[in-house]
Structures are given as structure tokens and as C-alpha cells.
Coordinates of C-alpha atoms in Angstrom, one line a residue:
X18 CA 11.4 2.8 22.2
X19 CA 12.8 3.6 25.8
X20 CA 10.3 7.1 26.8
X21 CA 12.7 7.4 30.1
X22 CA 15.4 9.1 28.0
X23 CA 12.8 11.0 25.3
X24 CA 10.0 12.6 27.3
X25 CA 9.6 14.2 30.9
X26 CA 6.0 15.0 32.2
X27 CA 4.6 17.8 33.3
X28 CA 1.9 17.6 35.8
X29 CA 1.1 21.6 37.7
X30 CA -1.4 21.1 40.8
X31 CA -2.8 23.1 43.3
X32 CA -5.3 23.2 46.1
X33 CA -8.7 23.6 45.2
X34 CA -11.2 25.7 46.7
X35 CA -9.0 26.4 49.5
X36 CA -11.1 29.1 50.7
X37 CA -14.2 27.6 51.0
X38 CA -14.3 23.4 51.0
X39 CA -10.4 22.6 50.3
X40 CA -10.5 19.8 48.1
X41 CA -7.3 18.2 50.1
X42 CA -7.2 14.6 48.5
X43 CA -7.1 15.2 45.1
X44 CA -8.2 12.2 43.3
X45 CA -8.4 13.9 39.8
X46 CA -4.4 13.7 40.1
X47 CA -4.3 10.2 40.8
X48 CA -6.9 9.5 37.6
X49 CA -4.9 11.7 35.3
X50 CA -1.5 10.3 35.6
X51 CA -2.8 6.3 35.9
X52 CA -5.1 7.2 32.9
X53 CA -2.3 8.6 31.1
X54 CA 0.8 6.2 31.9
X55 CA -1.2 3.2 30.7
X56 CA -3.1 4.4 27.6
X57 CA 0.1 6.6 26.8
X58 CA 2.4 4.4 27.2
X59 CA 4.6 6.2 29.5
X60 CA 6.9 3.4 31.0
X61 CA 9.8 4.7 33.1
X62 CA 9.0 8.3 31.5
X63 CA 9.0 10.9 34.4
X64 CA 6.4 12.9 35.7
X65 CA 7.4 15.8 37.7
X66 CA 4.5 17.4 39.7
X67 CA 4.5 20.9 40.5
X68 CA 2.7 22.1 43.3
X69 CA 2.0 25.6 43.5
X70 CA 3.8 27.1 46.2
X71 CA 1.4 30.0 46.7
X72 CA -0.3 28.2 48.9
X73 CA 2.3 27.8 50.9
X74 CA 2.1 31.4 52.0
X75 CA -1.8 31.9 51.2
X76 CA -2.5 28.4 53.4
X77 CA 0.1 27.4 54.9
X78 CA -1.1 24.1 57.2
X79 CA -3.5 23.0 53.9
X80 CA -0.3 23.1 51.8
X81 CA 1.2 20.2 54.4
X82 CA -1.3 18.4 54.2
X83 CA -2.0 18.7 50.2
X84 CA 1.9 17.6 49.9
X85 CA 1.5 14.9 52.0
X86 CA -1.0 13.3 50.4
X87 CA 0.7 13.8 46.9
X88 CA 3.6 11.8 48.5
X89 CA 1.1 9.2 50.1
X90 CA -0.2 9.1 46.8
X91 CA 3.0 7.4 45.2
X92 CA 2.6 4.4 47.8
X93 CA -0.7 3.7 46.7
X94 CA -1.5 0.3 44.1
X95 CA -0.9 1.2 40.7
X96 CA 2.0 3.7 41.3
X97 CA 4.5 1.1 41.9
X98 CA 6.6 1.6 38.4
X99 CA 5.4 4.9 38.0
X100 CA 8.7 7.2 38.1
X101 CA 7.5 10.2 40.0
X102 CA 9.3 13.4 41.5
X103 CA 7.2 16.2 43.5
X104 CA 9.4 19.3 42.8
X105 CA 10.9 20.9 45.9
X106 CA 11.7 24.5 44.8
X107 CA 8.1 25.5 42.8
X108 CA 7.2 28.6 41.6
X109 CA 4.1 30.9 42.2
X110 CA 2.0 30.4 39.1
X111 CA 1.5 27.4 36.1
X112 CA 3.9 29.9 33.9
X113 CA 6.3 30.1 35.9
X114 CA 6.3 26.3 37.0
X115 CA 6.5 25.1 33.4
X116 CA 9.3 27.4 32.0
X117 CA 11.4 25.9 35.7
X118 CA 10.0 22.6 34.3
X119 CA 11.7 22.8 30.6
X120 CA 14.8 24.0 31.5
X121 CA 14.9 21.4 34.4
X122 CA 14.3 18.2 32.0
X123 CA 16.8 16.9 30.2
X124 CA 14.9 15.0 27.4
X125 CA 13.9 16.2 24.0
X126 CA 10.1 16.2 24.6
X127 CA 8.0 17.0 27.0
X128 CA 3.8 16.5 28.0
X129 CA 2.0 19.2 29.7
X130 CA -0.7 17.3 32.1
X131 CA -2.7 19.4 34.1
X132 CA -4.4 18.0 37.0
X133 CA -7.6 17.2 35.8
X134 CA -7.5 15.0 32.7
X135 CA -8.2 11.4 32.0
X136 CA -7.6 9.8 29.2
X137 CA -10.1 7.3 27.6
X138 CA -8.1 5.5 24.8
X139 CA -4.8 4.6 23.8
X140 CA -2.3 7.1 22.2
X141 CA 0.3 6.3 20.0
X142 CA 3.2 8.3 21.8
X143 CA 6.1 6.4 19.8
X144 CA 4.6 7.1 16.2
X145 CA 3.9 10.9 17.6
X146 CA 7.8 11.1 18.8
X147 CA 9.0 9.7 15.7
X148 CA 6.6 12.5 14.0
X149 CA 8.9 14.9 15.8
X150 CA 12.4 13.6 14.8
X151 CA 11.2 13.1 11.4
X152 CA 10.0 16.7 11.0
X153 CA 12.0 19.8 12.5
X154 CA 8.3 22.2 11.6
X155 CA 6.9 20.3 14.7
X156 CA 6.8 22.1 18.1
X157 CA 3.8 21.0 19.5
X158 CA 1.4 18.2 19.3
X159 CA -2.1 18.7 21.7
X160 CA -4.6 16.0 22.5
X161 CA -8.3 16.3 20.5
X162 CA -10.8 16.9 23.8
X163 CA -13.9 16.7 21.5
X164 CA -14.8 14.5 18.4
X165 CA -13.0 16.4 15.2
X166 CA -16.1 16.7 12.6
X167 CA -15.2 20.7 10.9
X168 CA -12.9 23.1 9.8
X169 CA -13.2 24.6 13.6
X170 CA -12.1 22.8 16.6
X171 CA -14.4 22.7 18.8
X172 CA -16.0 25.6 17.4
X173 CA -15.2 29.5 16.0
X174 CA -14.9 30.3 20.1
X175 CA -11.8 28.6 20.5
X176 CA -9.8 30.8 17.9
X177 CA -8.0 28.3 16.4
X178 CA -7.6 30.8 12.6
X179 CA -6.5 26.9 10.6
X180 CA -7.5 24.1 11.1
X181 CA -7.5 21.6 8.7
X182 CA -5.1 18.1 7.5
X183 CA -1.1 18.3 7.7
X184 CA -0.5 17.1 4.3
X185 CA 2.8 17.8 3.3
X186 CA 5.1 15.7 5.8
X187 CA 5.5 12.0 6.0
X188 CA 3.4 10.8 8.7
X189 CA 2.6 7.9 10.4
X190 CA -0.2 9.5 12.3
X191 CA -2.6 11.9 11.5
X192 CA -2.0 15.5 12.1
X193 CA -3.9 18.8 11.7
X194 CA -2.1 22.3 11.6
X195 CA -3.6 24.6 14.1
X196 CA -3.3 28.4 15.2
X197 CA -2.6 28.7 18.7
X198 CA -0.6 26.8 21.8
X199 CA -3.4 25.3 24.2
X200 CA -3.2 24.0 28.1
X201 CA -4.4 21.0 27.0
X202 CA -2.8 17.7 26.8
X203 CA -0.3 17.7 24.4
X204 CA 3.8 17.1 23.8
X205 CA 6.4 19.9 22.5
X206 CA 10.0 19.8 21.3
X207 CA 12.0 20.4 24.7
X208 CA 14.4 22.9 22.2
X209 CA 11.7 24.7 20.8
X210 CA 10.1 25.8 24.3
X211 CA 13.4 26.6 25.2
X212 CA 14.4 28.6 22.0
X213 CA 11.7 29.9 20.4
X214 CA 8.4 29.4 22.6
X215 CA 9.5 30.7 26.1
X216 CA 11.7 34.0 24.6
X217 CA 8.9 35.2 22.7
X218 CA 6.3 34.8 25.7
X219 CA 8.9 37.0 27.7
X220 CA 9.0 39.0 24.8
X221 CA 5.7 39.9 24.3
X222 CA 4.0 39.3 27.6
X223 CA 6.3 39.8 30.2
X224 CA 5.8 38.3 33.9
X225 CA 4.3 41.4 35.1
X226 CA 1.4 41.9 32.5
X227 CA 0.5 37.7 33.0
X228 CA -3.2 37.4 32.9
X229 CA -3.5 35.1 36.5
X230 CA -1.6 32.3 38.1
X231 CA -3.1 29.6 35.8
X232 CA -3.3 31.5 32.1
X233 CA -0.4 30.3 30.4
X234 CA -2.0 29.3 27.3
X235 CA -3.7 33.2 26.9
X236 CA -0.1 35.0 27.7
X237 CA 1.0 32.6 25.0
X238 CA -1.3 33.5 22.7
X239 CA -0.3 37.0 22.8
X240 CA 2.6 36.5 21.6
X241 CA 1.3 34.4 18.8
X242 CA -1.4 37.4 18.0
X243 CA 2.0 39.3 17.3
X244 CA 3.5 37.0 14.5
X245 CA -0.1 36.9 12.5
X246 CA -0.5 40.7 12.6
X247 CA 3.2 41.8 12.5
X248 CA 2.9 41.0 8.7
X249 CA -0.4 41.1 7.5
X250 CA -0.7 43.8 4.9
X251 CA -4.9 44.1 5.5
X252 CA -5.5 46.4 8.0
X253 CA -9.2 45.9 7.7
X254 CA -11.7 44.9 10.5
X255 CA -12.8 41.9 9.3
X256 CA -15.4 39.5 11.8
X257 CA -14.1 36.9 14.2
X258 CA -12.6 34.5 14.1
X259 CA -10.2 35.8 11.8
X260 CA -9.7 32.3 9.6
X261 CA -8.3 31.5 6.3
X262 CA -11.9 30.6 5.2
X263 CA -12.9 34.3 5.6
X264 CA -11.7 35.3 2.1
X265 CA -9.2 37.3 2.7
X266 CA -6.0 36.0 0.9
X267 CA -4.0 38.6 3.1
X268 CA -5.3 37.3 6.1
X269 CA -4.9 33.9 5.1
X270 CA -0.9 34.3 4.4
X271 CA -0.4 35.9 7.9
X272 CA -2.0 33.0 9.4
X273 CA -0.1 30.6 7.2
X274 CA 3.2 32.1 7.7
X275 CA 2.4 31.9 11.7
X276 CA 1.7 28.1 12.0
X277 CA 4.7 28.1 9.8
X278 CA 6.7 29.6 13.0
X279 CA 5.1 28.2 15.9
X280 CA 4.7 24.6 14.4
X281 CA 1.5 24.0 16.4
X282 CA -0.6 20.7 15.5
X283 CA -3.3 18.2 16.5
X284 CA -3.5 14.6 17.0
X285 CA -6.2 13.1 14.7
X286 CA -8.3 13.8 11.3
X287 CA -11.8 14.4 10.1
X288 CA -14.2 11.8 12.2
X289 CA -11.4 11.1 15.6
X290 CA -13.4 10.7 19.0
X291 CA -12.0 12.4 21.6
X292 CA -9.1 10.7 23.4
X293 CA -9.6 12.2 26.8
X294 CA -12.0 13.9 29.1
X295 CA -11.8 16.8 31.8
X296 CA -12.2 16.2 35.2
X297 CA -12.4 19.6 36.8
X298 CA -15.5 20.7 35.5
X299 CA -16.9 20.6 39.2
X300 CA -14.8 23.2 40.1
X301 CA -13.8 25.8 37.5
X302 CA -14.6 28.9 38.0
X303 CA -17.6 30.2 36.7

């Protein structure tokens, strides 16, 4: 299977700490898309890295020299067949960046990397692709970060209202169905960003009400808040997590009927180890 002409790859970047101790030569980058074009699979599939341009105005001489190391970067051993463009014209925040990204590309799929990631063991990227053409419900496959052992990923925190075993497609990989589009690691159908995903982020949390230059997964899930209460008939305050294990067969149909529209799934079943780890933990904000 030639990846070059099915997927295109995200990777958003910025300075960090460019206040206080710029972190200048980011390494993390460097791990995350070695890491992922050899246990991925990648090939000749290309990565297009998106470095915020706020910093251009915010810090203008650290956003030099951040650029020129991400262009040193591609000389360095290991890069050599790695098909890498560092987009010219960015935008201001990782929203922005990735809806310029998708209706840049021209391939069917796409994978969102952030920065930070490195992946610890191989990923069967042709079997989840061919998950994709065989089944129009899928929109968006993410990467398991922790070991999968209950009915909530990682735990009731994370919001994720079903979770549990795709059962009724053919598939040669394991899937589970899942709430709620997340910034982690994962592939989507280039048409359904395009068509479905991206209008009803506009629609329901326009530019102006975003929640930061980074929160793209929590303005998305805004809009997915909409399609699970839009229809449910219980108006009751019931505790959170709302889930479909909490009883209410009310609830539990609005949550249905919203995985049902977004098409959002996990790689892996019952028992999976986690196939990556974060690297940023250093410097998130606390």
C-alpha cells in the first residue's frame, strides 16, 4: 500500500516557554516524527509541520531561530527519506493551523501529531486505512495512550460517555466506539473533517469564543455536547460522566445516536498496552 497518495501528516509546533527558558531545539519533534514514521509505517507519506506564527510577532528573533532549526532538523541522520514540508503561510493557533492543514492535503486521510509524542510499538496503519474504506461510519481512529482494562478510558475524567467493542463492522483490527474527538494521535477521513467535522466546529464554536491557541479538541467537543443533548428527551440532572452505563435508556440513545454521527473510535480492545507515550509532560502547564 503506497501511504504517499492516502495519508498526509499533521505535525503543529511551537516555541516553548519562550518567556522564561525557550526551549529552541526541540528534540521532542525530532522523536515524534522518527518514532512515528518507523513504527507507523509512514514511507513517503507527508508530514507537514506547522509552526505557529504567533510567535513570530510575540518573539520575533526566537521564531528564526526555532525555524531554523526545524529546517536543520531535516538534514540530520534518519531524516533522509522522510518527506517533510515546513508550511510557509501558518496560522495563529493549532485550530486554525489544522483546518488550513485539511483543506491543504490532498489525500483521503490524515494523522494529527502533535509535538510531543513517541510511539513505542508498531501500528498497523494499512489494516486501519482499509478499516476506513471498508466502513463509510468511520471518521476518526485515535491512538490508546494508556493500557485499555474498563468501560472508561483512561478513567470517568476524560468524558468519553461509550466506550466499549465495535462489533458490528468487519474488521481486521480492533476498534472501540468512543464519545468525543481527542488531540491525541489518531487518523480521520480527509472528507469528513472537511464536511462534517470542521462546519459544525464553526457552527457551534465559532473562532471568536475558541477556548486558547492550543484547545482544539475542547472547541470540538462543544459542538459534539450539542448532537448528545439536541435530542435527548431526559432533561434530568443526572451525575457525571453522563454514560450509557448510568441507566438512563434516554441518555443512552442520545449518546448512541452521537457516535452514530461523529464516527469516533479507538485502536485496540480489552487488555491493549499503550502504543505511545507523551513527551511534554516537562512542560505543560500546570
Amino acid at each position: 500500500m503506497d501511504l504517499s497518495s492516502l495519508v498526509s501528516v499533521f505535525v503543529p509546533t511551537h516555541i516553548i516557554m519562550a518567556d522564561t527558558n525557550p526551549y529552541l531545539e526541540n528534540k521532542m519533534i525530532e522523536t515524534a516524527i522518527l518514532s512515528s514514521h518507523d513504527k507507523l509505517g509512514f514511507g513517503g507519506a507527508k508530514y507537514y509541520i506547522y509552526p505557529d506564527v504567533k510567535f513570530a510577532t510575540s518573539h520575533p528573533e526566537l521564531q528564526k531561530i526555532y525555524l531554523k532549526n526545524l529546517n536543520d532538523m531535516r538534514n540530520k541522520p534518519g531524516f533522509e527519506n522522510i518527506n517533510i514540508e515546513i508550511v510557509e503561510d501558518c496560522e495563529t493557533s493549532m485550530r486554525k493551523n489544522w483546518i488550513h492543514f485539511i483543506n491543504k492535503i490532498d489525500t483521503p486521510y490524515s494523522f494529527f501529531l502533535e509535538h510531543d509524542w513517541e510511539f513505542v510499538k508498531e501500528i498497523p496503519t494499512e489494516k486501519i486505512i482499509q478499516a476506513f474504506e471498508k466502513n463509510q461510519k468511520i471518521g476518526y481512529i485515535k491512538l490508546n495512550h494508556f493500557k485499555i482494562t474498563n468501560q472508561y478510558y483512561p478513567n470517568p475524567k476524560l468524558w468519553d460517555w461509550i466506550f466499549e467493542p465495535e462489533t458490528d463492522m468487519e474488521l481486521e483490527v480492533p476498534l472501540m466506539r468512543l464519545s468525543f474527538f481527542s488531540g491525541w494521535p489518531h487518523f480521520t477521513r480527509t472528507s469528513k473533517c472537511r464536511e462534517f467535522y470542521i462546519p459544525e466546529l464553526v457552527k457551534h464554536c465559532p473562532d471568536d469564543v475558541s477556548r486558547g491557541l492550543s484547545h482544539l479538541e475542547k472547541d470540538m467537543k462543544k459542538s459534539e455536547l450539542y448532537y448528545m443533548d439536541k435530542d435527548r428527551e431526559c432533561k434530568e440532572y443526572h451525575k457525571w460522566p453522563l454514560s450509557i452505563l448510568n441507566g438512563c435508556p434516554t441518555c443512552e440513545k442520545s449518546i448512541r445516536n452521537m457516535h452514530d454521527q461523529w464516527g469516533c473510535f479507538m485502536l485496540g480492545e480489552f487488555g491493549k498496552e499503550s502504543v505511545m507515550r507523551h513527551t511534554g509532560e516537562w512542560c505543560r502547564k500546570k
